[in-house]
Coordinates of C-alpha atoms and ligand atoms in Angstrom, one line a residue:
X116 CA 106.3 -57.1 -21.6
X117 CA 109.5 -58.0 -19.8
X118 CA 110.3 -61.6 -18.9
X119 CA 108.3 -64.7 -19.4
X120 CA 105.2 -65.8 -17.6
X121 CA 102.7 -68.5 -18.1
X122 CA 99.2 -67.7 -19.2
X123 CA 97.3 -71.0 -19.3
X124 CA 94.5 -70.1 -16.8
X125 CA 91.7 -67.6 -17.0
X126 CA 89.4 -65.7 -14.6
X127 CA 85.7 -65.1 -15.5
X128 CA 84.2 -61.7 -14.9
X129 CA 80.5 -61.2 -15.3
X130 CA 79.1 -57.7 -15.8
X131 CA 75.4 -57.1 -16.4
X132 CA 75.0 -60.8 -17.4
X133 CA 77.8 -60.8 -19.9
X134 CA 80.9 -62.9 -19.0
X135 CA 84.4 -61.9 -19.9
X136 CA 87.4 -64.1 -19.8
X137 CA 90.6 -62.6 -18.3
X138 CA 94.0 -64.3 -18.6
X139 CA 95.7 -65.3 -15.4
X140 CA 99.5 -64.8 -15.6
X141 CA 102.1 -66.3 -13.3
X142 CA 105.5 -64.9 -12.5
X143 CA 108.8 -66.9 -12.0
X144 CA 108.1 -67.4 -8.3
X145 CA 104.5 -68.3 -8.7
X146 CA 102.8 -65.0 -7.9
X147 CA 99.6 -64.7 -9.9
X148 CA 97.9 -61.7 -11.5
X149 CA 94.7 -61.2 -13.5
X150 CA 95.7 -59.5 -16.7
X151 CA 93.3 -56.6 -17.1
X152 CA 95.2 -54.8 -19.8
X153 CA 92.2 -55.0 -22.3
X154 CA 89.5 -54.7 -19.6
X155 CA 88.4 -51.1 -20.4
X156 CA 88.4 -51.8 -24.2
X157 CA 86.4 -54.9 -23.8
X158 CA 84.0 -54.1 -20.9
X159 CA 84.0 -50.3 -20.7
X160 CA 85.0 -50.5 -17.0
X161 CA 88.1 -49.5 -15.2
X162 CA 89.4 -50.8 -11.8
X163 CA 89.6 -48.7 -8.7
X164 CA 92.5 -49.4 -6.4
X165 CA 93.6 -46.5 -4.1
X166 CA 97.2 -46.7 -3.0
X167 CA 97.7 -49.5 -5.7
X168 CA 97.2 -52.1 -3.0
X169 CA 96.4 -54.7 -5.6
X170 CA 97.8 -53.3 -8.8
X171 CA 100.8 -54.6 -10.6
X172 CA 102.2 -51.7 -12.7
X173 CA 104.7 -53.7 -14.7
X174 CA 106.5 -57.0 -14.9
X175 CA 110.0 -56.8 -13.7
X176 CA 113.1 -59.0 -13.6
X177 CA 114.9 -57.0 -10.9
X178 CA 113.7 -57.8 -7.4
X179 CA 111.5 -60.5 -5.8
X180 CA 109.9 -59.8 -2.5
X181 CA 107.5 -62.1 -0.7
X182 CA 106.0 -60.2 2.2
X183 CA 104.4 -63.2 4.0
X184 CA 107.7 -65.1 4.2
X185 CA 110.0 -62.1 4.6
X186 CA 111.9 -63.0 1.4
X187 CA 113.9 -60.4 -0.6
X188 CA 116.0 -61.3 -3.6
X189 CA 117.9 -59.1 -6.0
X190 CA 118.1 -60.7 -9.5
X191 CA 117.5 -64.1 -7.8
X192 CA 120.1 -63.7 -5.0
X193 CA 119.0 -63.7 -1.4
X194 CA 119.6 -60.4 0.4
X195 CA 121.4 -62.2 3.3
X196 CA 123.9 -63.7 0.9
X197 CA 124.5 -60.4 -0.9
X198 CA 124.8 -58.4 2.4
X199 CA 127.2 -61.0 3.8
X200 CA 129.5 -61.4 0.8
X201 CA 129.4 -58.4 -1.6
X202 CA 130.4 -54.8 -1.7
X203 CA 127.8 -52.2 -2.6
X204 CA 129.5 -51.7 -5.9
X205 CA 129.1 -55.4 -6.8
X206 CA 125.4 -55.2 -5.9
X207 CA 124.9 -52.0 -7.9
X208 CA 126.5 -53.8 -10.9
X209 CA 124.2 -56.8 -10.3
X210 CA 121.0 -54.6 -10.3
X211 CA 122.1 -52.6 -13.4
X212 CA 123.4 -55.5 -15.5
X213 CA 121.5 -58.6 -14.2
X214 CA 124.6 -60.6 -13.2
X215 CA 127.3 -60.4 -10.5
X216 CA 130.5 -58.9 -12.1
X217 CA 133.6 -60.8 -13.0
X218 CA 136.8 -59.3 -11.6
X219 CA 137.4 -57.6 -14.9
X220 CA 133.8 -56.1 -15.0
X221 CA 134.1 -55.1 -11.4
X222 CA 137.4 -53.3 -11.8
X223 CA 136.1 -51.5 -15.0
X224 CA 133.0 -50.4 -13.1
X225 CA 134.9 -49.3 -10.1
X226 CA 137.4 -47.3 -12.2
X227 CA 134.5 -45.5 -13.9
X228 CA 133.0 -44.7 -10.5
X229 CA 136.3 -43.2 -9.6
X230 CA 136.7 -41.3 -12.9
X231 CA 133.2 -39.7 -12.7
X232 CA 133.4 -38.7 -9.1
X233 CA 134.0 -34.9 -9.5
X234 CA 131.1 -32.6 -10.2
X235 CA 131.4 -29.6 -12.5
X236 CA 132.9 -26.8 -10.5
X237 CA 130.0 -24.4 -11.5
X238 CA 127.7 -26.8 -9.6
X239 CA 129.6 -26.2 -6.4
X240 CA 128.4 -22.5 -6.4
X241 CA 124.8 -23.8 -6.2
X242 CA 125.4 -25.0 -2.7
X243 CA 126.2 -21.4 -1.6
X244 CA 122.7 -20.1 -2.6
X245 CA 120.4 -22.4 -0.7
X246 CA 119.1 -20.8 2.5
X247 CA 120.7 -22.0 5.7
X248 CA 119.2 -25.2 7.1
X249 CA 117.8 -26.3 3.7
X250 CA 116.8 -29.9 4.0
X251 CA 119.6 -32.0 2.4
X252 CA 117.0 -34.0 0.5
X253 CA 115.8 -30.7 -1.2
X254 CA 119.4 -30.0 -2.2
X255 CA 120.0 -33.5 -3.4
X256 CA 116.9 -33.5 -5.6
X257 CA 117.7 -30.1 -7.1
X258 CA 121.4 -31.0 -7.7
X259 CA 120.5 -34.3 -9.4
X260 CA 118.0 -32.5 -11.7
X261 CA 120.6 -29.9 -12.5
X262 CA 123.0 -32.7 -13.6
X263 CA 120.9 -33.1 -16.8
X264 CA 122.2 -29.7 -17.9
X265 CA 125.8 -30.3 -17.1
X266 CA 125.9 -33.9 -18.4
X267 CA 123.2 -34.2 -21.0
X268 CA 122.6 -37.5 -22.8
X269 CA 125.1 -37.9 -25.6
X270 CA 122.8 -39.3 -28.2
X271 CA 119.1 -39.3 -29.0
X272 CA 118.8 -42.8 -27.6
X273 CA 119.6 -42.9 -23.9
X274 CA 120.0 -46.7 -24.0
X275 CA 123.2 -46.2 -25.9
X276 CA 124.6 -44.0 -23.1
X277 CA 122.9 -45.6 -20.1
X278 CA 125.9 -47.4 -18.7
X279 CA 127.9 -44.1 -18.7
X280 CA 124.9 -42.1 -17.3
X281 CA 124.2 -44.7 -14.6
X282 CA 127.8 -44.9 -13.4
X283 CA 128.2 -41.1 -13.6
X284 CA 125.0 -40.7 -11.5
X285 CA 126.0 -43.3 -8.8
X286 CA 129.4 -41.6 -8.5
X287 CA 128.3 -38.0 -8.5
X288 CA 125.4 -38.5 -6.1
X289 CA 127.9 -39.7 -3.5
X290 CA 130.0 -36.5 -4.0
X291 CA 126.9 -34.3 -3.9
X292 CA 125.8 -36.0 -0.7
X293 CA 129.1 -35.4 1.0
X294 CA 129.4 -31.8 -0.2
X295 CA 125.9 -31.1 1.1
X296 CA 127.0 -32.2 4.5
X297 CA 130.3 -30.2 4.4
X298 CA 128.5 -27.1 3.2
X299 CA 125.8 -27.4 5.9
X300 CA 128.6 -27.2 8.4
X301 CA 130.5 -24.4 6.6
X302 CA 133.5 -26.8 6.3
X303 CA 135.9 -26.9 3.4
X304 CA 135.0 -29.5 0.8
X305 CA 137.0 -32.7 0.6
X306 CA 137.3 -33.9 -3.0
X307 CA 137.0 -37.5 -4.0
X308 CA 140.1 -39.7 -4.3
X309 CA 140.7 -42.3 -7.0
X310 CA 142.6 -44.6 -4.7
X311 CA 139.7 -45.2 -2.4
X312 CA 136.8 -47.7 -2.7
X313 CA 133.2 -46.3 -3.1
X314 CA 132.3 -46.3 0.5
X315 CA 135.7 -45.4 1.9
X316 CA 135.8 -42.4 -0.6
X317 CA 132.4 -41.3 0.7
X318 CA 133.4 -41.5 4.3
X319 CA 136.6 -39.6 3.6
X320 CA 134.7 -36.8 1.8
X321 CA 132.3 -36.6 4.7
X322 CA 134.8 -36.6 7.6
X323 CA 138.3 -35.7 6.5
X324 CA 139.4 -32.2 7.5
X325 CA 142.5 -30.1 7.0
X326 CA 142.9 -29.9 10.8
X327 CA 141.9 -33.5 11.6
X328 CA 142.7 -36.1 8.9
X329 CA 140.1 -38.9 8.8
X330 CA 141.4 -42.4 9.4
X331 CA 139.4 -45.0 7.4
X332 CA 138.1 -47.7 9.6
X333 CA 137.4 -51.1 7.9
X334 CA 134.5 -51.9 10.3
X335 CA 132.8 -48.6 9.3
X336 CA 133.4 -49.2 5.6
X337 CA 131.9 -52.8 6.0
X338 CA 128.9 -51.5 7.8
X339 CA 128.3 -48.8 5.2
X340 CA 128.6 -51.3 2.4
X341 CA 126.0 -53.5 4.1
X342 CA 123.5 -50.8 4.8
X343 CA 123.7 -49.5 1.2
X344 CA 123.2 -53.0 -0.1
X345 CA 120.1 -53.5 2.1
X346 CA 118.6 -50.3 0.6
X347 CA 119.6 -50.9 -3.0
X348 CA 116.2 -52.0 -4.3
X349 CA 112.8 -52.8 -3.1
X350 CA 110.7 -53.3 -6.3
X351 CA 107.7 -51.0 -6.9
X352 CA 107.9 -48.9 -3.7
X353 CA 106.7 -45.3 -3.7
X354 CA 110.0 -43.7 -4.9
X355 CA 110.7 -46.3 -7.5
X356 CA 107.2 -46.0 -8.9
X357 CA 107.8 -42.3 -9.0
X358 CA 111.0 -42.8 -11.0
X359 CA 109.1 -45.1 -13.4
X360 CA 106.1 -42.9 -13.7
X361 CA 108.0 -39.7 -14.4
X362 CA 110.4 -41.6 -16.7
X363 CA 107.4 -43.0 -18.6
X364 CA 106.9 -39.5 -20.0
X365 CA 110.3 -40.1 -21.6
X366 CA 112.0 -37.4 -19.5
X367 CA 115.8 -37.9 -18.9
X368 CA 117.3 -40.1 -16.2
X369 CA 118.4 -37.3 -13.9
X370 CA 114.9 -35.7 -13.8
X371 CA 113.3 -39.1 -13.1
X372 CA 115.7 -39.9 -10.3
X373 CA 115.2 -36.4 -8.9
X374 CA 111.5 -37.2 -8.6
X375 CA 112.4 -40.5 -6.8
X376 CA 114.4 -38.5 -4.3
X377 CA 111.5 -36.2 -3.6
X378 CA 109.2 -39.2 -3.0
X379 CA 111.7 -40.9 -0.8
X380 CA 111.9 -37.8 1.4
X381 CA 108.4 -38.5 2.8
X382 CA 108.2 -39.6 6.4
X383 CA 106.1 -42.6 5.5
X384 CA 108.9 -43.7 3.1
X385 CA 112.6 -43.0 3.4
X386 CA 112.1 -40.1 5.8
X387 CA 111.1 -42.7 8.4
X388 CA 114.8 -43.4 9.3
X389 CA 115.2 -39.8 10.6
X390 CA 111.8 -39.8 12.3
X391 CA 112.8 -43.0 14.1
X392 CA 115.9 -41.5 15.7
X393 CA 114.0 -38.4 16.6
X394 CA 111.3 -40.5 18.3
X395 CA 114.0 -42.5 20.2
X396 CA 115.6 -39.2 21.2
X397 CA 112.3 -37.9 22.5
X398 CA 111.8 -41.1 24.5
X399 CA 115.3 -40.8 25.9
X400 CA 114.6 -37.2 26.9
X401 CA 111.4 -38.4 28.7
X402 CA 113.4 -40.8 30.8
X403 CA 112.8 -43.8 28.5
X404 CA 109.0 -43.6 28.8
X405 CA 108.2 -45.6 25.6
X406 CA 104.8 -46.8 26.8
X407 CA 103.3 -43.4 26.0
X408 CA 104.4 -43.8 22.4
X409 CA 103.0 -47.4 22.2
X410 CA 99.7 -46.1 23.7
X411 CA 99.6 -43.2 21.2
X412 CA 100.3 -45.5 18.3
X413 CA 97.3 -47.7 19.4
X414 CA 94.9 -44.8 19.9
X415 CA 92.6 -44.6 16.9
X416 CA 92.0 -40.9 17.6
X417 CA 95.7 -40.1 17.4
X418 CA 97.4 -39.9 14.0
X419 CA 100.8 -40.8 15.6
X420 CA 102.4 -44.0 14.2
X421 CA 105.3 -45.9 15.7
X422 CA 107.8 -45.0 13.1
X423 CA 110.1 -47.8 11.8
X424 CA 107.2 -50.2 12.2
X425 CA 104.9 -51.7 9.6
X426 CA 105.3 -52.2 5.9
X427 CA 102.9 -52.3 2.9
X428 CA 104.3 -55.6 1.7
X429 CA 106.0 -57.3 4.7
X430 CA 103.4 -58.8 6.9
X431 CA 106.1 -60.7 8.7
X432 CA 109.7 -59.7 9.7
X433 CA 111.4 -57.4 7.2
X434 CA 114.6 -59.4 6.4
X435 CA 116.5 -56.2 6.1
X436 CA 115.7 -55.1 9.7
X437 CA 117.1 -58.4 11.0
X438 CA 120.4 -57.9 9.2
X439 CA 120.6 -54.2 10.2
X440 CA 119.9 -55.0 13.8
X441 CA 122.9 -57.4 13.9
X442 CA 125.1 -54.9 12.0
X443 CA 124.1 -52.3 14.5
X444 CA 125.3 -54.4 17.4
X445 CA 128.6 -55.2 15.5
X446 CA 129.3 -51.5 14.6
X447 CA 128.7 -50.3 18.1
X448 CA 131.0 -52.9 19.6
X449 CA 133.7 -52.3 16.9
X450 CA 133.6 -48.5 17.5
X451 CA 133.3 -49.0 21.3
X452 CA 130.2 -46.8 21.2
X453 CA 127.5 -47.2 23.8
X454 CA 124.2 -45.6 22.5
X455 CA 121.3 -45.5 24.9
X456 CA 119.0 -45.2 21.9
X457 CA 119.9 -48.8 20.9
X458 CA 118.7 -50.0 24.2
X459 CA 115.5 -48.0 23.9
X460 CA 114.9 -49.3 20.4
X461 CA 115.3 -52.9 21.5
X462 CA 112.9 -52.5 24.4
X463 CA 110.4 -50.8 22.2
X464 CA 110.6 -53.6 19.7
X465 CA 110.2 -56.2 22.4
X466 CA 107.1 -54.5 23.8
X467 CA 105.5 -53.9 20.4
X468 CA 106.1 -57.4 19.2
X469 CA 104.2 -58.8 22.2
X470 CA 101.4 -56.3 22.0
X471 CA 98.0 -57.5 20.5
X472 CA 97.6 -54.4 18.5
X473 CA 100.9 -54.9 16.6
X474 CA 100.4 -58.7 16.4
X475 CA 96.9 -58.5 14.9
X476 CA 98.1 -56.0 12.3
X477 CA 101.4 -57.8 11.5
X478 CA 103.4 -54.8 12.4
X479 CA 107.2 -55.6 12.6
X480 CA 110.2 -53.4 12.6
X481 CA 111.2 -52.3 9.1
X482 CA 114.5 -51.3 7.5
X483 CA 114.3 -47.9 9.0
X484 CA 114.1 -48.9 12.6
X485 CA 117.8 -49.6 13.4
X486 CA 119.5 -47.9 10.4
X487 CA 119.7 -44.5 12.1
X488 CA 121.5 -45.9 15.1
X489 CA 124.3 -47.1 12.8
X490 CA 124.4 -43.7 11.0
X491 CA 124.7 -42.0 14.4
X492 CA 127.6 -44.3 15.4
X493 CA 129.4 -43.4 12.2
X494 CA 128.9 -39.7 12.8
X495 CA 126.2 -39.0 10.2
X496 CA 123.7 -36.4 11.5
X497 CA 120.0 -37.0 11.6
X498 CA 119.1 -34.8 8.6
X499 CA 121.4 -36.8 6.3
X500 CA 119.8 -40.2 7.1
X501 CA 117.4 -40.0 4.2
X502 CA 120.2 -38.9 1.9
X503 CA 122.0 -42.2 2.9
X504 CA 118.9 -44.1 1.9
X505 CA 118.9 -42.3 -1.5
X506 CA 122.5 -43.2 -2.0
X507 CA 121.7 -46.9 -1.4
X508 CA 118.5 -46.9 -3.5
X509 CA 120.1 -45.2 -6.5
X510 CA 121.2 -48.4 -8.4
X511 CA 117.7 -49.8 -8.0
X512 CA 116.0 -46.7 -9.3
X513 CA 118.3 -46.6 -12.3
X514 CA 117.8 -50.4 -13.0
X515 CA 114.0 -49.8 -13.0
X516 CA 114.2 -46.7 -15.2
X517 CA 116.3 -48.7 -17.7
X518 CA 113.9 -51.7 -17.6
X519 CA 110.9 -49.4 -18.0
X520 CA 112.6 -47.6 -21.0
X521 CA 113.4 -50.8 -22.8
X522 CA 110.1 -52.6 -22.1
X523 CA 108.2 -53.3 -25.3
X524 CA 105.0 -53.0 -23.3
X525 CA 105.9 -49.5 -22.2
X526 CA 103.2 -46.8 -22.2
X527 CA 103.2 -43.4 -20.6
X528 CA 101.9 -43.9 -17.0
X529 CA 98.4 -42.4 -17.0
X530 CA 96.0 -43.8 -14.4
X531 CA 92.2 -43.3 -14.8
X532 CA 89.8 -42.1 -12.1
X533 CA 86.1 -42.3 -11.2
X534 CA 84.7 -38.7 -11.3
X535 CA 82.5 -37.9 -8.4
X536 CA 82.2 -34.1 -8.8
X537 CA 79.1 -32.1 -9.9
X538 CA 77.3 -33.3 -13.0
X539 CA 77.2 -31.0 -16.0
X540 CA 75.6 -27.7 -15.0
X541 CA 74.8 -24.5 -17.0
X542 CA 77.3 -21.6 -16.9
X543 CA 76.2 -18.6 -14.8
X544 CA 77.5 -15.2 -15.9
X545 CA 79.3 -13.2 -13.2
X546 CA 76.5 -10.5 -12.9
X547 CA 74.0 -13.2 -12.1
X548 CA 76.4 -14.9 -9.6
X549 CA 76.8 -11.4 -7.9
X550 CA 73.0 -11.0 -7.8
X551 CA 72.6 -14.4 -6.2
X552 CA 75.2 -13.7 -3.6
X553 CA 73.6 -10.4 -2.5
Ligands
CMC735 N1 102.2 -47.7 14.1 C1 100.9 -47.9 14.5 N2 99.9 -48.4 13.7 C2 100.3 -48.7 12.4 C3 101.6 -48.6 11.9 C4 102.5 -48.0 12.8 N3 103.8 -47.8 12.4 N4 101.6 -49.0 10.7 C5 100.4 -49.4 10.3 N5 99.6 -49.3 11.4 C6 98.2 -49.7 11.6 C7 97.2 -48.7 10.9 O1 96.8 -47.7 11.7 C8 96.1 -49.6 10.4 O2 95.4 -49.9 11.6 P1 93.7 -50.1 11.4 O3 93.6 -51.3 10.6 O4 93.3 -50.3 12.8 O5 93.3 -48.9 10.7 C9 96.9 -50.9 10.0 O6 98.1 -50.9 10.8 C10 97.2 -51.0 8.6 O7 97.9 -49.9 8.2 P2 97.9 -49.2 6.8 O8 98.2 -47.8 6.9 O9 96.7 -49.7 6.0 O10 99.2 -49.9 6.1 P3 99.9 -49.4 4.8 O11 100.4 -50.6 4.1 O12 99.1 -48.5 4.0 O13 101.2 -48.6 5.4 C11 103.3 -47.9 6.2 C12 102.5 -49.0 5.4 C13 104.7 -48.3 6.1 C14 103.1 -46.6 5.5 C15 102.8 -47.9 7.7 O14 103.0 -49.1 8.3 C16 103.5 -46.7 8.4 O15 103.0 -45.6 8.4 N6 104.6 -47.0 9.1 C17 105.3 -46.0 9.9 C18 106.3 -45.3 8.9 C19 107.4 -46.1 8.5 O16 108.1 -46.7 9.3 N7 107.7 -46.1 7.1 C20 108.9 -46.8 6.6 C21 108.4 -48.0 5.7 S1 109.7 -49.1 5.3 C22 110.9 -48.2 4.3 C23 110.3 -47.5 3.2 O17 109.4 -47.8 2.5 O18 110.9 -46.4 2.9

């Protein structure tokens, strides 16, 4: 098991008059867990926990998140400090290696990101064969899975190649994302450039054109760095758990990340950033009538949810949403953009935060509530928003895959279940079934 935790307390569990003692373990920040790893062996019972609301699937040294206080730390560093002072590349290095890079480590990592930026030319043909309007997340997930054939692991032990594979993936996913956008518009591809930083390179691949050269804007580069940092990891969320679970079957890194991309696509997860802007656009089209949306979100007979609100872990402000809201204001001012959706979002937030329904359920804006407004200001279309989330989350996914692979406590992920179907019944031959149905 990764990391160190104390185990000097126990919990007692009594089943049918027999008492079992279960160790209580404590993490670095004091979170406690009842260790049930030997429960089934010792008691014959399993636990039932739909949606894993109370289940720790692993011990991890990567990210600490305390929902009640709105704390988020990567490798011990507060998200505010990282977002304020670092580039995305530094944070990616931190997540992958556990420490912030020295200048030498940073320039080596950046050089590799530049060196690996091209994708095999044969892969470029793939883009031509997706039907028009294919969702960019479907393309991203397919292309990432395909990378395993173009860039297979070099040895039997992926841990020997992990740094190369991780850097390659972080670099190539950026190129795939930009090419997906260009292909969707039928525009010529813009190849990566070695002289540009990670984010500037991405923006240039997205927006440069033979007829209108793109001018790199430092404010936009800074905003993109910040937004990617805020998305870079979030411990055992749905997509990261997918990466770990798929990877636990000892499949390669690319296939595991492709599974994470598919999970992220969901509107309850990363897909929420696109859904938020679509909701704000609908509100704008209905003359700013946000009250209907608040009323629908509160109606127990309506499945509608106020997207960009609520979180499984944060039961107070999501620290990322606070930083994104500020960045949003800054970018719009810097680019001299006035977006009516920002005003609607702020009004909606204000109303929801003062509404009993949202207060009682601790529903606050999450990371997806304001991010789409920044993307719009930069020129990124709605259907690429979740791809942007994936670009940011990638170092986190890889760090978790690496940690899972190396964990001495590793087992293939294989939950149990409580069977509630029919009890054993005798087989009925087809002729008899036919007779019965007549
Ligand atoms: N609008 C209205 N009601 C909500 C919302 C919402 N956005 N979120 C939760 N609730 C209500 C829910 O109906 C339930 O009410 P009741 O107790 O009366 O049945 C209560 O709050 C608890 O909800 P839950 O479904 O048990 O909470 P959860 O932890 O399972 O779900 C969530 C978390 C993020 C899926 C959910 O809040 C949601 O669907 N939010 C909207 C989608 C969204 O913004 N997703 C992005 C999440 S953050 C980034 C990421 O993970 O990718």
